Amino acid sequence: MKYILVTGGVISGIGKGIIASSIGTILKSCGLRVTAIKIDPYINIDAGTFSPYEHGEVFVLNDGGEVDLDLGNYERFLDINLYKDNNITTGKIYQHVINKERHGDYLGKTVQVVPHITDAVQEWVMNQAKVPVDDDKKEPQICVIELGGTIGDIEGMPFVEAFRQFQFKAKRENFCNIHVSLVPQPNATGEQKTKPTQNSVRALRGLGLSPDLIVCRSAKPIEMAVKEKISMFCHVEPEQVIFIHDVSSTYRVPILLEEQGIIKYFKQRLNLPIDDQPSDLLMKWKKMACRYERLLKVCSIALVGKYTKLSDCYASVFKALEHSALAINYKLDLMYIDSTELERSTEAENSVKYHQAWHKLCKADGILVPGGFGIRGTEGKLQAISWARTKKKPFLGVCLGMQLAVVEFARNCLNWEDANSTEFDPDTKNPVVIDMPEHNPGDMGGTMRLGKRRTVFKTENSVLRKLYGDEMFVEERHRHRYEVNPELTHYFEEKGLKFVGHDTEGSRMEIIELENHPYFVGVQFHPEFSSRPMKPSPPYLGLLLAATGTLNAYLQRGCKLSP
C-alpha cells in the first residue's frame, strides 16, 4: 500500500480536496486502484448536524454516512463509492479510544494523545485503506489522505504527529507528503509573494514532516523565478514545485498536474509499476475539459433555496446540473435565488430585492428546489413551485422540494388551504407530509432515513423511468425525516399528480410526476450524490433536456444523447 498525504498551509479552503481528487484521478488513469480518506479535525462525530454555512453541504454515502463534501469530490473524480469510515474526525477517534478505555483495553495505563490517539489514527488509516471502493471489489493500491484545515491549527496537531510517526512505519518508498500552499499577489504591488509558503513549509518541517511536492495555488499562472525561489527556500528541487492557478473548470486540474510531470515523479518516488504516460481515462478528461471551455449554447436554471450565500452549500446539486449540461453540450448558467426574497414579506421590506428575485425566476429555463430543513424560506419555495406548475416551466424538486410540491398542489389544486408538513405546522388539519414512524425526535445526529435505498417504479408510463433506462427499480441515496402521507395519495392521483415510484414495501412515496406538463418531477431521494462527470444523474439530465426543449427528442431516440 502506498500512502499520499495532502496537507494545506496559509489558508483553509485552498483546494486541497480538488488537488487530492486530481492526484487520485491521474494515478487511476495509470491503471492503479485508488481510495481516499478525509480527516476533519473538528470534534463532531460526523457532518450530519452542521449548517451548510459551516463547511458546505453534507454529502451522503451509500452506507448512510453523513460526511464532508470533499468525499463527494473523491467519488466524482475517481468514480468510486466510499464509506463513512473514509471520513475521520477528532470526535470519532476520541470516541473510539474512550470506548476502548471503558472496555479495559489499555490495562490500567494512562490514556494519552501520544501514543493512544496517534496509534488509533494510524490503525484507522491502515485498516480503511484496504477496503475495496471499486465495483470489482479489489483491494486498493494507493490511498490518498487529505488532512483538513491548515498546518499549525491546534486541533490538527494529533493528526500531524500521527503521520510523523506513520512515515517511518510505512517506510519512505510507501509514503509521500504533498503540501498545498497559497502564493498571494497583492494588488498594490502585483508581485507574487512566496513568504507565506516558506513559513508554512517551515512550520510543517518543525512538526516532523517534509513535503515531497509543494503545490502552489494562485490566481494567475506563476512565473519561473517564483518557482526557483520556492525551491531554494523550501529545500526541494524545482520539479517538486507544482503550480495550479485558477482555471475555468476543475476538470483542468488533473491535466495541469500531469503536464508538470507528476506521473514521472510518483513513479520514481513511490516505485510505482506504471508507464510514464497516462491511459485513455486522462485523455477523456482532456476532451471533457476542452469541450467544457468551447460550449456556446447556454441553459439557465434557477436554484431556489435558503443557503444561497455560499455555493458550497449546494456543491453536489451544482455538479449534477453541470454534468447534465455538459452531456447535452450546453453551458450551465445557475442562478441562486434566496427563497425568502420571493415572499410577500420581502416585497414590503425591500421591494427591489423582491422584484430582482422574481425577475431571475421568470427568465430561467428551468427551476430546481433542492433539499433543506426548517420553515424559513418555505413560502418562497412554494411560490416558485406554483409558478413552475402554472407556467409549464420545467421543474425538479429534491427531498424537501418534492414535499413542498405536494403541499403546493394540495393547497392550490385540492383547495386544502391549510395543507402543510408536520415539520412546519404540527397541528395542520391536512398533514400531507408527516414525520416517519421510525423518526426519533430526541437525538438529532444520524437519526434520519439515510443511505442507498431501492425505489420501485409502479408504472411504465413514467418519464423518469424512461430516463433511468426503463429499469424496474433504481437505488439512490436518501437523507430525510419526513415523508408524503401515504393515506392521502389517492386524492392527488385523481387530480393528475402521480406517485410513480415508491419504496419496496409500497408505503413510502419516492417519485412524483405531474400529468400534462413538460417536466414536473419530484424525488424524495438525492440523485445528485451519485452523479458523475461522464454519467449524469437522470432526474437532473431530464430537467436540462426539458429546459432546452430537447426532452421529447431524447426519449424518442431511446434515451441516447445526440453526437
Coordinates of N, CA, C and O in Angstrom, one line a residue, residues 402 449 454-465 468 471-474 478 483-484 489 493 497-513 521-525:
M402 N -39.6 18.1 -3.2 CA -40.7 17.2 -3.6 C -41.9 17.4 -2.6 O -43.0 17.5 -3.0
R449 N -33.6 8.8 7.8 CA -33.5 7.7 6.9 C -32.4 8.0 5.9 O -32.5 8.9 5.1
R454 N -33.8 1.4 -2.2 CA -34.4 1.0 -3.5 C -35.7 1.7 -3.7 O -36.5 1.8 -2.8
T455 N -35.9 2.2 -4.9 CA -37.2 2.8 -5.3 C -37.7 2.0 -6.5 O -37.0 1.8 -7.5
V456 N -39.0 1.5 -6.3 CA -39.6 0.7 -7.4 C -40.6 1.5 -8.2 O -41.4 2.2 -7.6
F457 N -40.5 1.5 -9.5 CA -41.5 2.1 -10.4 C -42.8 1.3 -10.4 O -42.7 0.1 -10.6
K458 N -43.9 2.0 -10.2 CA -45.1 1.2 -10.2 C -45.9 1.4 -11.5 O -47.0 0.9 -11.6
T459 N -45.3 2.1 -12.5 CA -46.0 2.2 -13.8 C -44.9 2.3 -14.9 O -43.8 2.8 -14.6
E460 N -45.2 1.9 -16.1 CA -44.3 2.0 -17.2 C -44.4 3.4 -17.8 O -43.5 3.9 -18.5
N461 N -45.5 4.1 -17.6 CA -45.8 5.4 -18.1 C -45.2 6.5 -17.2 O -45.9 7.2 -16.6
S462 N -43.9 6.5 -17.2 CA -43.2 7.5 -16.3 C -42.0 8.0 -17.0 O -41.2 7.3 -17.6
V463 N -41.9 9.3 -17.1 CA -40.7 10.0 -17.8 C -39.4 9.6 -17.1 O -38.4 9.4 -17.7
L464 N -39.5 9.6 -15.8 CA -38.2 9.3 -15.0 C -37.8 7.9 -15.2 O -36.6 7.6 -15.3
R465 N -38.7 6.9 -15.3 CA -38.4 5.5 -15.6 C -37.6 5.4 -16.9 O -36.6 4.7 -17.1
Y468 N -34.1 6.7 -16.7 CA -33.3 5.7 -16.0 C -33.0 4.5 -16.8 O -32.5 3.5 -16.3
E471 N -35.6 1.0 -16.3 CA -35.4 0.0 -15.2 C -36.6 -0.2 -14.4 O -37.4 0.7 -14.3
M472 N -36.7 -1.4 -13.8 CA -37.9 -1.6 -12.9 C -37.7 -0.9 -11.5 O -38.7 -0.6 -10.9
F473 N -36.5 -0.7 -11.2 CA -36.2 0.0 -9.9 C -34.9 0.7 -10.0 O -34.1 0.4 -10.9
V474 N -34.7 1.7 -9.1 CA -33.4 2.4 -9.0 C -33.0 2.4 -7.6 O -33.8 2.3 -6.6
H478 N -30.6 8.6 0.3 CA -31.6 9.4 1.0 C -31.1 10.1 2.2 O -30.1 9.7 2.7
E483 N -42.0 12.4 5.3 CA -42.4 11.7 4.0 C -43.8 12.1 3.7 O -44.6 12.6 4.5
V484 N -44.2 11.9 2.4 CA -45.6 12.2 2.0 C -46.5 11.2 2.7 O -46.2 10.0 2.8
T489 N -52.6 9.9 -0.7 CA -52.1 10.0 -2.1 C -53.2 9.8 -3.1 O -53.0 10.4 -4.2
E493 N -53.6 11.7 -6.9 CA -53.6 10.9 -8.2 C -54.9 11.2 -9.0 O -54.8 11.3 -10.3
L497 N -51.6 14.4 -10.2 CA -50.2 14.3 -9.6 C -50.0 12.8 -9.3 O -50.5 12.3 -8.3
K498 N -49.2 12.2 -10.1 CA -49.0 10.7 -9.9 C -47.8 10.4 -9.1 O -46.7 11.0 -9.3
F499 N -47.9 9.4 -8.2 CA -46.8 8.9 -7.4 C -46.3 7.6 -8.1 O -46.8 6.5 -8.0
V500 N -45.3 7.8 -9.0 CA -44.9 6.8 -9.9 C -43.8 5.9 -9.3 O -43.5 4.8 -9.9
G501 N -43.3 6.3 -8.2 CA -42.2 5.4 -7.6 C -42.4 5.4 -6.1 O -42.8 6.4 -5.5
H502 N -42.2 4.2 -5.5 CA -42.3 4.0 -4.0 C -41.3 3.1 -3.5 O -40.5 2.5 -4.3
D503 N -41.2 2.9 -2.2 CA -40.1 2.0 -1.7 C -40.6 0.6 -1.9 O -41.6 0.3 -2.5
T504 N -39.7 -0.4 -1.5 CA -40.0 -1.8 -1.7 C -41.3 -2.3 -1.1 O -41.9 -3.2 -1.5
E505 N -41.7 -1.6 0.0 CA -42.9 -2.0 0.7 C -44.2 -1.4 0.1 O -45.3 -1.8 0.4
G506 N -43.9 -0.4 -0.7 CA -45.1 0.3 -1.4 C -45.8 1.3 -0.5 O -46.8 1.9 -0.9
S507 N -45.2 1.6 0.7 CA -45.9 2.6 1.6 C -45.2 3.9 1.6 O -45.8 4.9 2.2
R508 N -44.0 4.1 1.0 CA -43.3 5.3 1.1 C -43.2 5.9 -0.3 O -42.6 5.3 -1.2
M509 N -43.7 7.1 -0.5 CA -43.7 7.7 -1.8 C -42.3 8.3 -2.1 O -41.8 9.1 -1.3
E510 N -41.8 8.0 -3.3 CA -40.5 8.4 -3.7 C -40.4 9.3 -4.9 O -39.5 10.1 -4.9
I511 N -41.3 9.2 -5.8 CA -41.2 10.0 -7.0 C -42.6 10.5 -7.4 O -43.6 9.7 -7.4
I512 N -42.7 11.8 -7.7 CA -44.0 12.3 -8.2 C -43.7 12.9 -9.6 O -42.7 13.4 -10.0
E513 N -44.8 12.8 -10.5 CA -44.8 13.4 -11.8 C -46.2 14.0 -12.1 O -47.2 13.3 -11.7
V521 N -41.3 17.1 -11.9 CA -40.8 15.9 -11.3 C -40.3 16.2 -9.9 O -39.6 17.2 -9.6
G522 N -40.7 15.3 -8.9 CA -40.1 15.4 -7.5 C -39.6 14.1 -7.1 O -40.2 13.0 -7.4
V523 N -38.5 14.1 -6.4 CA -37.9 12.8 -5.9 C -37.6 13.0 -4.4 O -37.1 14.0 -4.0
Q524 N -37.9 12.0 -3.6 CA -37.6 12.0 -2.2 C -36.1 11.8 -1.9 O -35.6 12.2 -0.9
F525 N -35.4 11.1 -2.9 CA -34.0 10.8 -2.7 C -33.2 12.0 -3.2 O -33.7 13.0 -3.7

